[in-house]
Amino acid sequence: MSASQETLASSLQQTLSANAQERKQAEHFLASIEQTPHFVVPLLQLVSNQSTDANVRFAAALFFKNFVKRRWPQDENTEDTLLADDRQAVKREIVSLMITVPKNLQLQIGEAVSIIAENDFPMEWPELISDLVSKLSATDYHVNNGILQTAHTVFKGWRSEFRSDQLYTKINYVLNQFTEAYMQVFITTDKLIDEHAGNRAALQILLHSLMLLCQIYYDLNCQDLPPFFEDHMAEFMQTFHKYLVYMNPNAESNDDDVAGDLEEVKASICEIIELYAKRYEEDFKQLPQFVQTVWDMLTTVGASHKYDGVVSKGMAFLRTVVRNPRQRELFSSSESLTLICERIIIPNTVLPESDEELFEDDPIQFVRRDIEGSEAGSRREAAADLVRGLLEQFSAETTQVMSAYIQKGLEQYAANPAAHWRGKDVALFMVSSVAVVASVGSLGATQVNELVNVSDFFSSQIVQHLQDVGSDQQAPILKADAIKYVNTFRSQLPRNLLAQALPLLGNHLGHPNPVVSTYAAIAIERLLVLKKDGALLFGPADVQPLAEGMLGHIFSILDSADSPQKLAENDYLMKTVMRIFLASRTNILPLAPAALGKLAAILGEVSKNPSNPKFSHFLFEAVGSLARFSCAADSSAIGQFEATLFPIFQMILQEDVAEFMPYVFQILAQLLSVHQASGRLPEAYVSLLPPLLQPTLWSAQGNIPALVRLLQSYLQIGGGQLASEGQLQPILGVFQRLIASKANDHHGFNLLLAISQFTPAESLKQYLKAILTLCLNRLQSSRTAKFTRNFAHYVASVLCIGAQSEAGVNLFMDAMDSIQPNLFATVLQNIMLETIPSVVGRVERKTTVVGFALLVASRRFQSSAGYKSLTGPVLQQLAAMLMDTTVKETKTLADRSIVDGSSAAASAAVADEDLDSLEIEDTGYQASFARLATLGDIKIDPCPQISDPALGLGQILKPVQAQIGDDVVQRLPVEARQFISQAIAQA
């Protein structure tokens, strides 16, 4: 092992240490050396070194994958910090690496291959497929499996891509080089499986190959039916059919809970034939044979978990066939419907014994798997989907057949609840399957079967399980079922029934079974965001009487956790806490002191070892919402929030709890904003400012948007104070750092906008030349569309200063002329003009129109021949911007904040109603940074007196029509001329 490998190995070993300080030191060291040239070469050598400790090799593979994620992708908005030599070295070695490393490392390296291929293949990596093909072996299936895994890793992304010429070119490139070799391996593998039918060890390897071959078959066929596979369909389908019915004890998994390669082969084949049934039905002559085979398989397959994938995919295939009107006759008889319900659907809706055990032993995993699904697929959900497929073609008949089984289960339960609770569990599941015609996660069922009265069923069969928390002690699953029913049909049940259910659900937060209490939390959270006719179904007045009890139950559960990991395990509970605060609005004030104390204790505990990012996010959203509405009700409450939270925040910052630091900065911004009325920065925040400007904090990408948002709050509250105390210069130092980065320049402009908006013009004047020089240098050295668009908006915001006196125009033009006389005429003509229409965001576009209109209308612009000649082109671009009503993207989206969580300038802070349906996905959530929706953006509007940009344009131009000259407007293109003339006329 070389010295560089030894250093890497030692650091990677330390990242696995139980000592948090040791881990952080190692992580910081690795972060620093990954910037050095050729770092990646010894890292890959370490992964491939068989003499290295297995844990270190895995850590190295994981680090390499994340390194590729961070550094490999290239676009105009990111710096390319990876040397071309290093890129070539990786592509040269990575295929061989995939072939030789163990399976657990292949998964990590495979993800890296996928990222590299997505960016480079085929244009920058044309040799990839030929390399793979050349390494295929007739005898060494360990090598083949590595190659096939690599191929599948590269191809599988096509499954979810939209059709495009570029995609089809890529697929055809692969087909031309890969298909002949692929088919030869496919045929050879089939023969070898036959030859080694009695050799379990050999079968394990060969069936894994066949599974990968099936996956690749799907990859290559997912977008269109290639001529090669159309020509050889009979051979392939014959082999697929063979393995769909293949029986060999030596090939089956020994573990009843985990699918083996044979089970995965059968599941993959079911995926392939479903694809063909859905997309290539006319060419798929073997369809009837496969329908019968899958039917037979589903009626005979065992109940073990290892078969879940096969059963789920098999039922998915039948559902696709059932939904096809051209295949209707296969299922149209009452006998067929009865058989499919009795022999396939009903058996797969029975809760497996292993799930009953999971319900008791690992309740959070039970809930998570039920809500989020499992990789293999749930038999129950597959059965429900099959029912929905039948309902599409045979609604009345299917409802009638299923209703008979539902009624039977309910009658059995009524006769002997203790003995037949499983019958009701199945019946309740089947009711949802039959009743739900369409659903979305945010609303539950959006369309129901007209033949099922969900309200009557709630009253007759559901509410009985919710009235007494102590009931159903022998079968708490029925309580979970009842709560899930309310959640599923929340958009269909009338308000009076939901109002009846809400306090009952609140009581069940105190149920001793964690599944029941968690489902209650989930249902409550969903009910509190439910709207009808645009208004929340349950307002603050409805929530207030229930809030204290609900919060008490949830905090009691959280208090019982015996470790930080256990405390953070159930993010559903913390999301409900957040939702109760949001739904209560200012009515939460009486409960705020106690709630704040609980949240602070939880925060202090989980910060010792952050383990669940979702829990953390909802925890900080809860803190933010509690602070927002409590301080809105009583501004003096800010003192208690600061006194309670500052010591914990200080500990988080001192201990460098990286996961929480962006949240801390955002909450600090929110707390600081409460002091806006005072017009002065409190001393505690003044003393905090110098540490916030230290480069080390800004070196962590996740901190940047949060720190920028915090500095915006500083400027909003005390911009004049900071200017008078000489604090603008270090803040502008931060701007200089941000503006140099393609990834962060928009954050720099957000900071700059706050400086221009909230500091006196005289203070800005002394720095404007330096600011513009930095921007112009960046435009010259590494211009991007994002940078140019943000620069145009910033220029317009400066031009809007002192609109009546042309102060902003003079301020800007003086600064530009001090760099070089008439420089801006060149910049405007060559760069800015084409950029103006691309500015996005409602306020941003308005500011751009008003700012450049003020520029054109100014005496200074019209008195200079070099500028005056640009009047027409500027007006033409402003008209083009205003006539383009298709631009709906917000500035935040345009600056890629969904990826990096930026906090862009906005027209207003987040309104209360925008929080009604807050979802973690909507906030730009990710592990490194998640924007807190409860914080909102700083209001930065340089021209608040103008609401309609077209009207504002007319009002600015009308007084100076004579100076501009009618001939200038008349020379504009027809549409632009008419638009400008109409704007002036209407002013």
Short mmCIF file of N, CA and C in Angstrom, two decimals, residues 88-201:
data_model
loop_
_atom_site.label_atom_id
_atom_site.label_comp_id
_atom_site.label_asym_id
_atom_site.label_seq_id
_atom_site.Cartn_x
_atom_site.Cartn_y
_atom_site.Cartn_z
N GLN A 88 -10.27 10.89 -17.03
CA GLN A 88 -9.87 9.78 -17.90
C GLN A 88 -9.40 8.58 -17.08
N ALA A 89 -8.66 8.83 -16.01
CA ALA A 89 -8.16 7.74 -15.18
C ALA A 89 -9.30 6.95 -14.56
N VAL A 90 -10.33 7.66 -14.11
CA VAL A 90 -11.49 6.98 -13.53
C VAL A 90 -12.18 6.12 -14.58
N LYS A 91 -12.43 6.69 -15.75
CA LYS A 91 -13.14 5.93 -16.79
C LYS A 91 -12.31 4.75 -17.29
N ARG A 92 -11.00 4.89 -17.20
CA ARG A 92 -10.12 3.81 -17.63
C ARG A 92 -10.18 2.62 -16.67
N GLU A 93 -10.37 2.90 -15.37
CA GLU A 93 -10.26 1.87 -14.35
C GLU A 93 -11.58 1.34 -13.83
N ILE A 94 -12.65 2.10 -14.00
CA ILE A 94 -13.85 1.80 -13.22
C ILE A 94 -14.55 0.52 -13.68
N VAL A 95 -14.49 0.19 -14.97
CA VAL A 95 -15.13 -1.05 -15.43
C VAL A 95 -14.41 -2.26 -14.86
N SER A 96 -13.07 -2.24 -14.89
CA SER A 96 -12.31 -3.34 -14.30
C SER A 96 -12.58 -3.45 -12.80
N LEU A 97 -12.75 -2.30 -12.17
CA LEU A 97 -13.04 -2.30 -10.74
C LEU A 97 -14.39 -2.96 -10.46
N MET A 98 -15.41 -2.63 -11.25
CA MET A 98 -16.72 -3.24 -11.07
C MET A 98 -16.67 -4.76 -11.21
N ILE A 99 -15.78 -5.26 -12.04
CA ILE A 99 -15.68 -6.70 -12.28
C ILE A 99 -15.06 -7.43 -11.10
N THR A 100 -14.15 -6.76 -10.41
CA THR A 100 -13.33 -7.47 -9.41
C THR A 100 -13.78 -7.29 -7.98
N VAL A 101 -14.51 -6.23 -7.67
CA VAL A 101 -14.84 -5.99 -6.25
C VAL A 101 -16.05 -6.81 -5.82
N PRO A 102 -16.21 -7.04 -4.51
CA PRO A 102 -17.38 -7.78 -4.00
C PRO A 102 -18.68 -7.04 -4.30
N LYS A 103 -19.79 -7.78 -4.15
CA LYS A 103 -21.10 -7.25 -4.53
C LYS A 103 -21.46 -5.99 -3.76
N ASN A 104 -21.13 -5.95 -2.45
CA ASN A 104 -21.52 -4.77 -1.67
C ASN A 104 -20.79 -3.51 -2.15
N LEU A 105 -19.57 -3.70 -2.67
CA LEU A 105 -18.85 -2.55 -3.22
C LEU A 105 -19.34 -2.22 -4.62
N GLN A 106 -19.77 -3.24 -5.35
CA GLN A 106 -20.30 -3.00 -6.70
C GLN A 106 -21.47 -2.02 -6.68
N LEU A 107 -22.30 -2.14 -5.66
CA LEU A 107 -23.47 -1.26 -5.58
C LEU A 107 -23.06 0.20 -5.46
N GLN A 108 -22.00 0.46 -4.68
CA GLN A 108 -21.51 1.84 -4.52
C GLN A 108 -20.83 2.32 -5.79
N ILE A 109 -19.93 1.49 -6.32
CA ILE A 109 -19.22 1.87 -7.54
C ILE A 109 -20.21 2.00 -8.69
N GLY A 110 -21.22 1.13 -8.70
CA GLY A 110 -22.23 1.17 -9.76
C GLY A 110 -22.96 2.50 -9.81
N GLU A 111 -23.28 3.06 -8.64
CA GLU A 111 -23.93 4.38 -8.63
C GLU A 111 -23.02 5.44 -9.23
N ALA A 112 -21.72 5.32 -8.95
CA ALA A 112 -20.77 6.26 -9.53
C ALA A 112 -20.72 6.09 -11.05
N VAL A 113 -20.71 4.85 -11.50
CA VAL A 113 -20.73 4.58 -12.95
C VAL A 113 -21.96 5.23 -13.59
N SER A 114 -23.10 5.10 -12.92
CA SER A 114 -24.34 5.67 -13.44
C SER A 114 -24.23 7.18 -13.61
N ILE A 115 -23.65 7.86 -12.64
CA ILE A 115 -23.49 9.31 -12.71
C ILE A 115 -22.53 9.70 -13.83
N ILE A 116 -21.42 8.97 -13.92
CA ILE A 116 -20.44 9.27 -14.96
C ILE A 116 -21.04 9.04 -16.34
N ALA A 117 -21.76 7.93 -16.50
CA ALA A 117 -22.36 7.62 -17.79
C ALA A 117 -23.43 8.65 -18.17
N GLU A 118 -24.20 9.08 -17.18
CA GLU A 118 -25.25 10.07 -17.45
C GLU A 118 -24.65 11.36 -18.00
N ASN A 119 -23.46 11.70 -17.53
CA ASN A 119 -22.81 12.94 -17.95
C ASN A 119 -21.94 12.78 -19.20
N ASP A 120 -21.30 11.60 -19.34
CA ASP A 120 -20.26 11.46 -20.37
C ASP A 120 -20.61 10.52 -21.52
N PHE A 121 -21.51 9.56 -21.29
CA PHE A 121 -21.76 8.54 -22.31
C PHE A 121 -22.84 9.01 -23.27
N PRO A 122 -22.66 8.83 -24.60
CA PRO A 122 -21.49 8.21 -25.25
C PRO A 122 -20.44 9.19 -25.74
N MET A 123 -20.74 10.50 -25.75
CA MET A 123 -19.85 11.46 -26.41
C MET A 123 -18.46 11.49 -25.79
N GLU A 124 -18.39 11.50 -24.46
CA GLU A 124 -17.10 11.59 -23.78
C GLU A 124 -16.60 10.25 -23.27
N TRP A 125 -17.38 9.21 -23.53
CA TRP A 125 -16.99 7.86 -23.06
C TRP A 125 -17.41 6.85 -24.12
N PRO A 126 -16.97 7.01 -25.36
CA PRO A 126 -17.47 6.15 -26.45
C PRO A 126 -17.02 4.70 -26.33
N GLU A 127 -15.95 4.47 -25.60
CA GLU A 127 -15.41 3.11 -25.52
C GLU A 127 -16.09 2.25 -24.45
N LEU A 128 -17.03 2.80 -23.70
CA LEU A 128 -17.62 2.07 -22.58
C LEU A 128 -18.21 0.72 -23.02
N ILE A 129 -19.08 0.72 -24.02
CA ILE A 129 -19.77 -0.51 -24.40
C ILE A 129 -18.80 -1.52 -24.99
N SER A 130 -17.89 -1.06 -25.82
CA SER A 130 -16.91 -2.00 -26.40
C SER A 130 -16.04 -2.60 -25.31
N ASP A 131 -15.70 -1.82 -24.29
CA ASP A 131 -14.94 -2.36 -23.15
C ASP A 131 -15.73 -3.44 -22.44
N LEU A 132 -17.00 -3.19 -22.21
CA LEU A 132 -17.84 -4.17 -21.52
C LEU A 132 -17.93 -5.46 -22.34
N VAL A 133 -18.20 -5.32 -23.62
CA VAL A 133 -18.35 -6.49 -24.47
C VAL A 133 -17.06 -7.29 -24.55
N SER A 134 -15.94 -6.60 -24.64
CA SER A 134 -14.65 -7.29 -24.78
C SER A 134 -14.29 -8.09 -23.55
N LYS A 135 -14.83 -7.74 -22.40
CA LYS A 135 -14.48 -8.41 -21.15
C LYS A 135 -15.44 -9.56 -20.81
N LEU A 136 -16.52 -9.71 -21.57
CA LEU A 136 -17.43 -10.83 -21.33
C LEU A 136 -16.70 -12.16 -21.52
N SER A 137 -17.01 -13.11 -20.63
CA SER A 137 -16.29 -14.38 -20.64
C SER A 137 -17.27 -15.53 -20.88
N ALA A 138 -16.78 -16.56 -21.56
CA ALA A 138 -17.61 -17.76 -21.78
C ALA A 138 -17.62 -18.66 -20.57
N THR A 139 -16.70 -18.43 -19.63
CA THR A 139 -16.57 -19.36 -18.50
C THR A 139 -16.62 -18.67 -17.13
N ASP A 140 -16.14 -17.45 -17.04
CA ASP A 140 -16.03 -16.78 -15.74
C ASP A 140 -17.25 -15.90 -15.49
N TYR A 141 -18.21 -16.46 -14.76
CA TYR A 141 -19.45 -15.71 -14.54
C TYR A 141 -19.33 -14.71 -13.39
N HIS A 142 -18.29 -14.78 -12.60
CA HIS A 142 -18.03 -13.70 -11.65
C HIS A 142 -17.73 -12.42 -12.43
N VAL A 143 -16.90 -12.54 -13.46
CA VAL A 143 -16.58 -11.40 -14.32
C VAL A 143 -17.84 -10.94 -15.05
N ASN A 144 -18.57 -11.88 -15.62
CA ASN A 144 -19.78 -11.52 -16.37
C ASN A 144 -20.78 -10.75 -15.51
N ASN A 145 -20.93 -11.20 -14.27
CA ASN A 145 -21.89 -10.53 -13.41
C ASN A 145 -21.48 -9.09 -13.13
N GLY A 146 -20.18 -8.85 -12.99
CA GLY A 146 -19.70 -7.49 -12.83
C GLY A 146 -19.99 -6.64 -14.06
N ILE A 147 -19.79 -7.21 -15.24
CA ILE A 147 -20.05 -6.50 -16.50
C ILE A 147 -21.54 -6.24 -16.66
N LEU A 148 -22.35 -7.25 -16.41
CA LEU A 148 -23.81 -7.09 -16.55
C LEU A 148 -24.35 -6.08 -15.55
N GLN A 149 -23.81 -6.10 -14.34
CA GLN A 149 -24.24 -5.12 -13.33
C GLN A 149 -23.89 -3.71 -13.79
N THR A 150 -22.68 -3.57 -14.37
CA THR A 150 -22.28 -2.25 -14.88
C THR A 150 -23.20 -1.80 -16.00
N ALA A 151 -23.50 -2.73 -16.93
CA ALA A 151 -24.38 -2.39 -18.05
C ALA A 151 -25.76 -1.97 -17.55
N HIS A 152 -26.30 -2.73 -16.61
CA HIS A 152 -27.63 -2.39 -16.07
C HIS A 152 -27.59 -1.04 -15.36
N THR A 153 -26.51 -0.77 -14.67
CA THR A 153 -26.36 0.52 -13.99
C THR A 153 -26.41 1.67 -14.98
N VAL A 154 -25.78 1.49 -16.13
CA VAL A 154 -25.76 2.53 -17.16
C VAL A 154 -27.12 2.66 -17.85
N PHE A 155 -27.77 1.52 -18.11
CA PHE A 155 -28.99 1.53 -18.92
C PHE A 155 -30.27 1.83 -18.14
N LYS A 156 -30.30 1.52 -16.84
CA LYS A 156 -31.57 1.54 -16.12
C LYS A 156 -32.20 2.94 -16.04
N GLY A 157 -31.36 3.98 -16.17
CA GLY A 157 -31.91 5.34 -16.14
C GLY A 157 -32.85 5.63 -17.28
N TRP A 158 -32.75 4.85 -18.37
CA TRP A 158 -33.63 5.07 -19.52
C TRP A 158 -35.09 4.80 -19.18
N ARG A 159 -35.32 3.99 -18.15
CA ARG A 159 -36.70 3.61 -17.81
C ARG A 159 -37.57 4.82 -17.47
N SER A 160 -36.96 5.81 -16.85
CA SER A 160 -37.74 6.96 -16.40
C SER A 160 -37.53 8.21 -17.25
N GLU A 161 -36.71 8.11 -18.30
CA GLU A 161 -36.45 9.28 -19.13
C GLU A 161 -37.58 9.51 -20.13
N PHE A 162 -37.77 10.79 -20.47
CA PHE A 162 -38.73 11.13 -21.52
C PHE A 162 -38.09 10.85 -22.88
N ARG A 163 -38.93 10.51 -23.82
CA ARG A 163 -38.43 10.23 -25.17
C ARG A 163 -37.79 11.49 -25.75
N SER A 164 -36.66 11.30 -26.40
CA SER A 164 -35.98 12.41 -27.08
C SER A 164 -35.05 11.82 -28.13
N ASP A 165 -34.70 12.64 -29.10
CA ASP A 165 -33.75 12.19 -30.12
C ASP A 165 -32.42 11.82 -29.49
N GLN A 166 -32.02 12.59 -28.50
CA GLN A 166 -30.74 12.32 -27.84
C GLN A 166 -30.76 10.96 -27.15
N LEU A 167 -31.88 10.65 -26.47
CA LEU A 167 -31.99 9.36 -25.79
C LEU A 167 -31.98 8.22 -26.81
N TYR A 168 -32.73 8.37 -27.88
CA TYR A 168 -32.79 7.31 -28.88
C TYR A 168 -31.45 7.10 -29.57
N THR A 169 -30.71 8.17 -29.76
CA THR A 169 -29.36 8.04 -30.33
C THR A 169 -28.47 7.22 -29.39
N LYS A 170 -28.60 7.49 -28.11
CA LYS A 170 -27.81 6.76 -27.13
C LYS A 170 -28.18 5.28 -27.10
N ILE A 171 -29.49 4.99 -27.10
CA ILE A 171 -29.94 3.59 -27.07
C ILE A 171 -29.49 2.85 -28.33
N ASN A 172 -29.64 3.48 -29.47
CA ASN A 172 -29.22 2.83 -30.72
C ASN A 172 -27.71 2.58 -30.73
N TYR A 173 -26.96 3.50 -30.16
CA TYR A 173 -25.50 3.33 -30.05
C TYR A 173 -25.18 2.05 -29.26
N VAL A 174 -25.93 1.84 -28.19
CA VAL A 174 -25.73 0.64 -27.37
C VAL A 174 -26.18 -0.61 -28.12
N LEU A 175 -27.36 -0.54 -28.72
CA LEU A 175 -27.91 -1.71 -29.41
C LEU A 175 -26.96 -2.21 -30.50
N ASN A 176 -26.37 -1.29 -31.23
CA ASN A 176 -25.48 -1.68 -32.33
C ASN A 176 -24.24 -2.45 -31.86
N GLN A 177 -23.80 -2.15 -30.62
CA GLN A 177 -22.57 -2.78 -30.13
C GLN A 177 -22.82 -3.92 -29.15
N PHE A 178 -24.01 -3.97 -28.58
CA PHE A 178 -24.20 -4.81 -27.40
C PHE A 178 -25.08 -6.04 -27.64
N THR A 179 -26.05 -5.96 -28.54
CA THR A 179 -27.11 -6.97 -28.57
C THR A 179 -26.62 -8.37 -28.94
N GLU A 180 -25.71 -8.49 -29.91
CA GLU A 180 -25.25 -9.82 -30.32
C GLU A 180 -24.53 -10.52 -29.16
N ALA A 181 -23.64 -9.78 -28.51
CA ALA A 181 -22.92 -10.36 -27.37
C ALA A 181 -23.89 -10.67 -26.23
N TYR A 182 -24.87 -9.78 -26.03
CA TYR A 182 -25.88 -9.99 -24.99
C TYR A 182 -26.64 -11.30 -25.22
N MET A 183 -27.10 -11.52 -26.45
CA MET A 183 -27.87 -12.72 -26.73
C MET A 183 -27.02 -13.98 -26.56
N GLN A 184 -25.74 -13.90 -26.93
CA GLN A 184 -24.88 -15.06 -26.78
C GLN A 184 -24.73 -15.43 -25.30
N VAL A 185 -24.54 -14.43 -24.46
CA VAL A 185 -24.44 -14.68 -23.01
C VAL A 185 -25.77 -15.23 -22.49
N PHE A 186 -26.87 -14.69 -22.98
CA PHE A 186 -28.20 -15.14 -22.57
C PHE A 186 -28.38 -16.63 -22.88
N ILE A 187 -28.04 -17.04 -24.09
CA ILE A 187 -28.19 -18.44 -24.50
C ILE A 187 -27.26 -19.35 -23.70
N THR A 188 -26.01 -18.89 -23.53
CA THR A 188 -25.03 -19.69 -22.79
C THR A 188 -25.45 -19.86 -21.34
N THR A 189 -25.95 -18.80 -20.75
CA THR A 189 -26.38 -18.85 -19.34
C THR A 189 -27.52 -19.86 -19.17
N ASP A 190 -28.46 -19.84 -20.07
CA ASP A 190 -29.58 -20.79 -20.03
C ASP A 190 -29.06 -22.23 -20.09
N LYS A 191 -28.13 -22.50 -20.99
CA LYS A 191 -27.58 -23.85 -21.12
C LYS A 191 -26.83 -24.26 -19.86
N LEU A 192 -26.05 -23.34 -19.31
CA LEU A 192 -25.27 -23.67 -18.11
C LEU A 192 -26.18 -23.93 -16.91
N ILE A 193 -27.28 -23.23 -16.82
CA ILE A 193 -28.23 -23.50 -15.73
C ILE A 193 -28.76 -24.92 -15.84
N ASP A 194 -29.08 -25.35 -17.04
CA ASP A 194 -29.52 -26.74 -17.24
C ASP A 194 -28.43 -27.73 -16.85
N GLU A 195 -27.21 -27.43 -17.24
CA GLU A 195 -26.09 -28.35 -16.99
C GLU A 195 -25.74 -28.44 -15.51
N HIS A 196 -26.01 -27.36 -14.76
CA HIS A 196 -25.64 -27.33 -13.34
C HIS A 196 -26.87 -27.36 -12.44
N ALA A 197 -27.92 -28.02 -12.90
CA ALA A 197 -29.17 -28.03 -12.15
C ALA A 197 -29.03 -28.60 -10.75
N GLY A 198 -28.05 -29.47 -10.53
CA GLY A 198 -27.86 -30.07 -9.21
C GLY A 198 -26.82 -29.38 -8.36
N ASN A 199 -26.20 -28.31 -8.87
CA ASN A 199 -25.11 -27.62 -8.18
C ASN A 199 -25.62 -26.28 -7.65
N ARG A 200 -25.94 -26.24 -6.36
CA ARG A 200 -26.55 -25.04 -5.79
C ARG A 200 -25.63 -23.82 -5.90
N ALA A 201 -24.34 -24.01 -5.62
CA ALA A 201 -23.41 -22.89 -5.66
C ALA A 201 -23.32 -22.31 -7.07
#
